[in-house]
Coordinates of C-alpha atoms and ligand atoms in Angstrom, one line a residue:
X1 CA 20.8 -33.9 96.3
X2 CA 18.3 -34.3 93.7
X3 CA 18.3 -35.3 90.7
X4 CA 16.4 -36.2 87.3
X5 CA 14.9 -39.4 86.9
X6 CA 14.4 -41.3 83.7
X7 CA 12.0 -43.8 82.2
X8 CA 10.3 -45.8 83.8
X9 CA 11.4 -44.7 87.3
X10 CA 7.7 -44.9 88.7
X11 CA 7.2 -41.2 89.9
X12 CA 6.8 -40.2 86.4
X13 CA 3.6 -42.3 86.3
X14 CA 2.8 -40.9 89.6
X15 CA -0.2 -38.5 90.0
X16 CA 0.7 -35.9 92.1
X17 CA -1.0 -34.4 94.8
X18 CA -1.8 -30.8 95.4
X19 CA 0.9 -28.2 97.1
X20 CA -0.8 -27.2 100.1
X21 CA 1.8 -24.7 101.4
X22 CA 4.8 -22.6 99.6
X23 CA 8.1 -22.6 102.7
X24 CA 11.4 -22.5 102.4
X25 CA 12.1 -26.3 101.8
X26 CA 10.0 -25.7 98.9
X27 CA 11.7 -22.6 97.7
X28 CA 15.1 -24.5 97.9
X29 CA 13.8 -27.6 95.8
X30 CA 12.8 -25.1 93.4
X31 CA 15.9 -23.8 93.2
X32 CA 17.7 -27.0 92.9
X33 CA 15.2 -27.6 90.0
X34 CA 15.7 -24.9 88.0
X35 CA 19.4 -25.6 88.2
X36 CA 19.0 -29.3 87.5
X37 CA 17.2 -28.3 84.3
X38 CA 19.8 -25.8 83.0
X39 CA 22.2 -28.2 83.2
X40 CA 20.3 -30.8 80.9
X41 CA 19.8 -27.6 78.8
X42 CA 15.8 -28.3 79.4
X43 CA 13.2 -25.6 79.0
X44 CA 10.5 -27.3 82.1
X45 CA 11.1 -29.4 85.0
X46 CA 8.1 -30.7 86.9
X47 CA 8.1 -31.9 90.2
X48 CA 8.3 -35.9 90.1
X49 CA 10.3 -35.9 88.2
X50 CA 12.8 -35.2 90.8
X51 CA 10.9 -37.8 92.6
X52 CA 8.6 -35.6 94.3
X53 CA 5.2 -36.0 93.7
X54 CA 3.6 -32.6 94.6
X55 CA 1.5 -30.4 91.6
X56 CA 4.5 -27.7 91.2
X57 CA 6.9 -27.4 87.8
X58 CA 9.6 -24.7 87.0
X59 CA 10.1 -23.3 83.5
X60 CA 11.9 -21.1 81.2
X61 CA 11.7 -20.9 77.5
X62 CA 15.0 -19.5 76.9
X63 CA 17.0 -22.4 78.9
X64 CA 18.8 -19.8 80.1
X65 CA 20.3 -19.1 83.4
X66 CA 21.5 -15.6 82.7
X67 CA 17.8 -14.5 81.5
X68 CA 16.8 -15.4 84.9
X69 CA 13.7 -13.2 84.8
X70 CA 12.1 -15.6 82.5
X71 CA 11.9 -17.8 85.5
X72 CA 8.6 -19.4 85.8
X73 CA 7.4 -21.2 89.1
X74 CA 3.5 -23.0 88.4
X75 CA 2.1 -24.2 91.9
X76 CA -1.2 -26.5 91.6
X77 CA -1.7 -25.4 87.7
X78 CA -4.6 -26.0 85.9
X79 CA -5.6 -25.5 81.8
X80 CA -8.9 -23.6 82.2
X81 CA -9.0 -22.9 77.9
X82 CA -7.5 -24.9 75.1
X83 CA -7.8 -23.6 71.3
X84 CA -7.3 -25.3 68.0
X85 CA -4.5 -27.8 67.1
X86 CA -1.2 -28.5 66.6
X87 CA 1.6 -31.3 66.0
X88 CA 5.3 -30.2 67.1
X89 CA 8.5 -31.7 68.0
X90 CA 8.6 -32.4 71.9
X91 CA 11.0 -34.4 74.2
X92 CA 11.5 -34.8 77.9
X93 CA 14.2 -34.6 80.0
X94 CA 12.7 -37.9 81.5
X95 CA 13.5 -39.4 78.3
X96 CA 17.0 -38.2 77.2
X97 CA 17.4 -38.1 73.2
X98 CA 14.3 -38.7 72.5
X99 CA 12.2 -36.5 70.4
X100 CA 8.9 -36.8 68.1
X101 CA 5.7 -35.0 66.9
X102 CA 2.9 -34.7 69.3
X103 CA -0.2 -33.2 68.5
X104 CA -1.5 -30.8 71.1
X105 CA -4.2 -28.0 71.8
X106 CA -2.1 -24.4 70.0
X107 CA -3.0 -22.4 72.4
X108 CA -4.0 -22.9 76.2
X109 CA -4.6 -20.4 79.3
X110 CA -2.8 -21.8 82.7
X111 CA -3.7 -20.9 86.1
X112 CA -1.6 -21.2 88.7
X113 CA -0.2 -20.2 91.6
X114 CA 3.1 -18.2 91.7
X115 CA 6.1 -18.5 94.6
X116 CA 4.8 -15.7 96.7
X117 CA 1.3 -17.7 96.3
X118 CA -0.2 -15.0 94.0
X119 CA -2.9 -16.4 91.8
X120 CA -2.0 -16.0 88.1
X121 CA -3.0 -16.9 84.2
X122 CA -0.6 -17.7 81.0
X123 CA -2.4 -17.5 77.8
X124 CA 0.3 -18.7 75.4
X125 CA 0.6 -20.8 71.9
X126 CA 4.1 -22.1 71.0
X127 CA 7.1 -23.2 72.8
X128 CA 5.4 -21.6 76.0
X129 CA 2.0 -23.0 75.3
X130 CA 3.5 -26.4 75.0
X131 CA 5.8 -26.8 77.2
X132 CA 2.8 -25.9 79.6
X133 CA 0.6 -28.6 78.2
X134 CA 3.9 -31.0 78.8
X135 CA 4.5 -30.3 82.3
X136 CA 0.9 -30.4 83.9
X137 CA 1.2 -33.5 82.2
X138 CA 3.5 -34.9 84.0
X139 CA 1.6 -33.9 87.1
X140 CA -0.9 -36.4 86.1
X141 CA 1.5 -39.0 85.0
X142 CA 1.4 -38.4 81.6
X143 CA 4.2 -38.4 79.2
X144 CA 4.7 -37.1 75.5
X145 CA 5.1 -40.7 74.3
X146 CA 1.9 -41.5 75.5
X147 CA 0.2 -39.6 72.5
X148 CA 2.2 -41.3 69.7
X149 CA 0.2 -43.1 67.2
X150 CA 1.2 -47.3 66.9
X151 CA 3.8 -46.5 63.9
X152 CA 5.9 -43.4 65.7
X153 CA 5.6 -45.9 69.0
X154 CA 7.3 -49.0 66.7
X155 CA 10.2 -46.4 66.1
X156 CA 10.7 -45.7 69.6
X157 CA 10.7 -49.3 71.0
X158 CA 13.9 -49.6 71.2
X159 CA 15.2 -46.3 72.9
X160 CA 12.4 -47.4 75.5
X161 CA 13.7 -50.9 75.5
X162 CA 17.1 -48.8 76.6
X163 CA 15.6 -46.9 78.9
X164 CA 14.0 -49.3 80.7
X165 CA 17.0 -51.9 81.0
X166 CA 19.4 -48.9 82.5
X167 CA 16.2 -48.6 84.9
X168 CA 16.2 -51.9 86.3
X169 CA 20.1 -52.4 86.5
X170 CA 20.4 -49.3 88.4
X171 CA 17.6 -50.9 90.7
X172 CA 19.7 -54.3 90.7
X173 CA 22.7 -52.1 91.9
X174 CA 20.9 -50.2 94.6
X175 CA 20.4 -46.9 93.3
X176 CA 17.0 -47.4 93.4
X177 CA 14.2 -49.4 95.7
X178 CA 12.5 -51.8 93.9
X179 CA 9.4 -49.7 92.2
X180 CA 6.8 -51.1 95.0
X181 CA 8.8 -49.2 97.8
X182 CA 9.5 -46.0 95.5
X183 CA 5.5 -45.8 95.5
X184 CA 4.9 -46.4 98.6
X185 CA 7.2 -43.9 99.1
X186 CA 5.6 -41.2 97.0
X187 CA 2.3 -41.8 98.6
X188 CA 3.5 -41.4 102.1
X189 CA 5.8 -38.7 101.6
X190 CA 4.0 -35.8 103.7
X191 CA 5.0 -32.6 102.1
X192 CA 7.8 -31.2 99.6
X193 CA 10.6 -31.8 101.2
X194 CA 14.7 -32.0 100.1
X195 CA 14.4 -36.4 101.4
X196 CA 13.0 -37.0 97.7
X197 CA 12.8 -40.7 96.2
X198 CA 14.7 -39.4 93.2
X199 CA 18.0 -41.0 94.6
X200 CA 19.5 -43.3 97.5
X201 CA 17.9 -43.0 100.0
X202 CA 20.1 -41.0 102.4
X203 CA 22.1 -43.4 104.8
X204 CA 20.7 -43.3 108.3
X205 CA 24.0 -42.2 109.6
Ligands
LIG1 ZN1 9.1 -34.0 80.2

């Protein structure tokens, strides 16, 4: 029912708004996440984008379904220590086959909130750190592309230009609301809940 949505779709600009309670709905679009991003072979999923624009993301470093116990769930995260730099390689699920450097703190502590609603702390510096750092951006609207400096942007006009032009057919053939309604949406939807604004909107049957 879900599903990933790509540049420009306007959740991922979307800054999302604190979980305020973990239930079952929430455990099952967690769920559906983690399998969305096994599929696309991804390493982090956050919330919006799935259309859903709630502080939550899933990860797992090993992108691996059978090494389930690496599952990570991160309910209203926060960075509360960042040390040193570093530029690496990132992309985004959001933004299919597209990759480039992006400099970043090395190492950051997360806190968070678990699935049982335990509070807990990552201190972690490489793909881990990172990916961290990439999906409480996305919380806040925030993508890796943001970051680039004017030449690596030049290089990537075009793959946006792409992106952007699949957007707004889509929109033209009604897979989509036109982006003023998808925000409305996001702002008035109440709580995390399956009826996301990632797709169609179901038909009132
Ligand atoms: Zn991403």
């Amino acid at each position: 029912m879900l599903h990933i949505v790509k540049y420009p779709h306007p959740a991922l600009r979307f800054a999302s708004r604190p979980v305020e309670r973990i239930d079952e709905d929430l455990k099952a679009v967690v769920r559906e996440m983690f399998s969305l991003m096994y599929e696309s072979r991804g390493v982090g999923l956050a919330a919006n984008q799935v259309g859903l624009p709630f502080r939550f993301f899933v990860l797992n470093v090993t992108a691996d379904p059978d090494q389930a116990d690496q599952e990570l769930v991160f309910i209203n995260p926060e960075i509360v220590k960042r040390h040193s730099w570093e530029d690496d390689e990132e992309g985004c699920l959001s933004l299919p086959g597209l990759y480039s450097k992006v400099r970043r703190p090395k190492k950051v502590k997360v806190r968070a909130y678990n699935l049982s609603g335990q509070e807990v702390e990552f201190e972690a510096d490489e793909l881990f750190g990172r990916a961290m750092q990439h999906e409480i951006d996305h919380l806040d609207g925030k993508l890796f592309i943001d970051y680039l400096g004017p030449l690596a942007r030049h290089g990537i006009k075009g793959n946006l230009r792409t992106f952007e032009s699949e957007f707004r057919e889509a929109q033209k053939a009604g897979a989509y609301p036109e982006d003023a309604e998808i925000i409305r949406r996001l702002k008035e939807m109440p709580a995390p809940t399956i009826a996301a604004v990632s797709g169609p909107a179901p038909a009132d049957a």
